[in-house]
């Protein structure tokens, strides 16, 4: 039971890291065009 719980916990941690990385990537992709437009409009 202890091993099963340990494996479940590590799997959950991996899933959380993957979800955070996905959200982080989506955030970068959605923000990058705005930053590019700001630098393009700057003199």
GROMACS .gro file of N, CA and C in nm:
model
  129
    1UNK      N    1   0.085  -0.120   0.000
    1UNK     CA    2   0.000   0.000   0.000
    1UNK      C    3   0.088   0.125   0.000
    2UNK      N    4   0.195   0.120   0.081
    2UNK     CA    5   0.286   0.236   0.088
    2UNK      C    6   0.350   0.264  -0.047
    3UNK      N    7   0.396   0.156  -0.115
    3UNK     CA    8   0.458   0.175  -0.246
    3UNK      C    9   0.358   0.231  -0.345
    4UNK      N   10   0.236   0.178  -0.343
    4UNK     CA   11   0.133   0.224  -0.437
    4UNK      C   12   0.106   0.373  -0.414
    5UNK      N   13   0.096   0.412  -0.287
    5UNK     CA   14   0.070   0.553  -0.257
    5UNK      C   15   0.187   0.639  -0.304
    6UNK      N   16   0.310   0.590  -0.284
    6UNK     CA   17   0.427   0.665  -0.328
    6UNK      C   18   0.428   0.683  -0.479
    7UNK      N   19   0.395   0.575  -0.551
    7UNK     CA   20   0.392   0.586  -0.697
    7UNK      C   21   0.283   0.683  -0.742
    8UNK      N   22   0.166   0.673  -0.677
    8UNK     CA   23   0.056   0.764  -0.711
    8UNK      C   24   0.098   0.909  -0.688
    9UNK      N   25   0.166   0.934  -0.577
    9UNK     CA   26   0.207   1.071  -0.545
    9UNK      C   27   0.305   1.123  -0.650
   10UNK      N   28   0.404   1.040  -0.688
   10UNK     CA   29   0.502   1.084  -0.787
   10UNK      C   30   0.434   1.107  -0.922
   11UNK      N   31   0.337   1.020  -0.956
   11UNK     CA   32   0.263   1.039  -1.082
   11UNK      C   33   0.185   1.170  -1.077
   12UNK      N   34   0.122   1.199  -0.963
   12UNK     CA   35   0.046   1.323  -0.949
   12UNK      C   36   0.140   1.443  -0.962
   13UNK      N   37   0.259   1.434  -0.901
   13UNK     CA   38   0.355   1.544  -0.911
   13UNK      C   39   0.396   1.565  -1.056
   14UNK      N   40   0.423   1.454  -1.127
   14UNK     CA   41   0.460   1.466  -1.268
   14UNK      C   42   0.347   1.531  -1.347
   15UNK      N   43   0.225   1.491  -1.321
   15UNK     CA   44   0.110   1.547  -1.392
   15UNK      C   45   0.098   1.697  -1.363
   16UNK      N   46   0.119   1.735  -1.236
   16UNK     CA   47   0.111   1.876  -1.199
   16UNK      C   48   0.218   1.956  -1.273
   17UNK      N   49   0.341   1.902  -1.279
   17UNK     CA   50   0.450   1.971  -1.348
   17UNK      C   51   0.415   1.986  -1.496
   18UNK      N   52   0.359   1.880  -1.555
   18UNK     CA   53   0.323   1.884  -1.696
   18UNK      C   54   0.214   1.989  -1.720
   19UNK      N   55   0.114   1.992  -1.631
   19UNK     CA   56   0.005   2.089  -1.646
   19UNK      C   57   0.058   2.231  -1.630
   20UNK      N   58   0.146   2.252  -1.532
   20UNK     CA   59   0.204   2.385  -1.513
   20UNK      C   60   0.286   2.426  -1.634
   21UNK      N   61   0.365   2.333  -1.688
   21UNK     CA   62   0.446   2.363  -1.806
   21UNK      C   63   0.356   2.398  -1.924
   22UNK      N   64   0.246   2.326  -1.940
   22UNK     CA   65   0.153   2.354  -2.050
   22UNK      C   66   0.093   2.493  -2.034
   23UNK      N   67   0.046   2.525  -1.914
   23UNK     CA   68  -0.011   2.658  -1.890
   23UNK      C   69   0.095   2.766  -1.914
   24UNK      N   70   0.218   2.742  -1.867
   24UNK     CA   71   0.327   2.838  -1.886
   24UNK      C   72   0.353   2.860  -2.034
   25UNK      N   73   0.355   2.751  -2.112
   25UNK     CA   74   0.379   2.759  -2.257
   25UNK      C   75   0.268   2.837  -2.325
   26UNK      N   76   0.143   2.807  -2.287
   26UNK     CA   77   0.028   2.879  -2.346
   26UNK      C   78   0.038   3.028  -2.313
   27UNK      N   79   0.076   3.059  -2.191
   27UNK     CA   80   0.089   3.199  -2.151
   27UNK      C   81   0.195   3.270  -2.235
   28UNK      N   82   0.310   3.206  -2.255
   28UNK     CA   83   0.417   3.265  -2.336
   28UNK      C   84   0.368   3.287  -2.479
   29UNK      N   85   0.302   3.187  -2.535
   29UNK     CA   86   0.254   3.197  -2.674
   29UNK      C   87   0.153   3.310  -2.688
   30UNK      N   88   0.068   3.330  -2.589
   30UNK     CA   89  -0.035   3.433  -2.598
   30UNK      C   90   0.023   3.572  -2.571
   31UNK      N   91   0.132   3.581  -2.493
   31UNK     CA   92   0.191   3.711  -2.458
   31UNK      C   93   0.294   3.756  -2.562
   32UNK      N   94   0.363   3.661  -2.625
   32UNK     CA   95   0.471   3.697  -2.717
   32UNK      C   96   0.427   3.793  -2.828
   33UNK      N   97   0.316   3.769  -2.899
   33UNK     CA   98   0.274   3.861  -3.005
   33UNK      C   99   0.254   4.003  -2.952
   34UNK      N  100   0.201   4.018  -2.831
   34UNK     CA  101   0.181   4.151  -2.774
   34UNK      C  102   0.316   4.219  -2.752
   35UNK      N  103   0.413   4.146  -2.698
   35UNK     CA  104   0.545   4.204  -2.678
   35UNK      C  105   0.608   4.241  -2.812
   36UNK      N  106   0.591   4.155  -2.912
   36UNK     CA  107   0.646   4.183  -3.044
   36UNK      C  108   0.584   4.311  -3.101
   37UNK      N  109   0.453   4.327  -3.086
   37UNK     CA  110   0.386   4.446  -3.137
   37UNK      C  111   0.436   4.571  -3.065
   38UNK      N  112   0.460   4.560  -2.936
   38UNK     CA  113   0.508   4.675  -2.859
   38UNK      C  114   0.647   4.715  -2.908
   39UNK      N  115   0.734   4.619  -2.932
   39UNK     CA  116   0.869   4.651  -2.977
   39UNK      C  117   0.865   4.704  -3.120
   40UNK      N  118   0.771   4.654  -3.202
   40UNK     CA  119   0.760   4.701  -3.341
   40UNK      C  120   0.712   4.846  -3.345
   41UNK      N  121   0.619   4.884  -3.257
   41UNK     CA  122   0.564   5.020  -3.259
   41UNK      C  123   0.658   5.118  -3.189
   42UNK      N  124   0.756   5.069  -3.114
   42UNK     CA  125   0.849   5.161  -3.048
   42UNK      C  126   0.940   5.226  -3.151
   43UNK      N  127   0.972   5.354  -3.133
   43UNK     CA  128   1.060   5.424  -3.229
   43UNK      C  129   1.202   5.372  -3.225
   0.00000   0.00000   0.00000
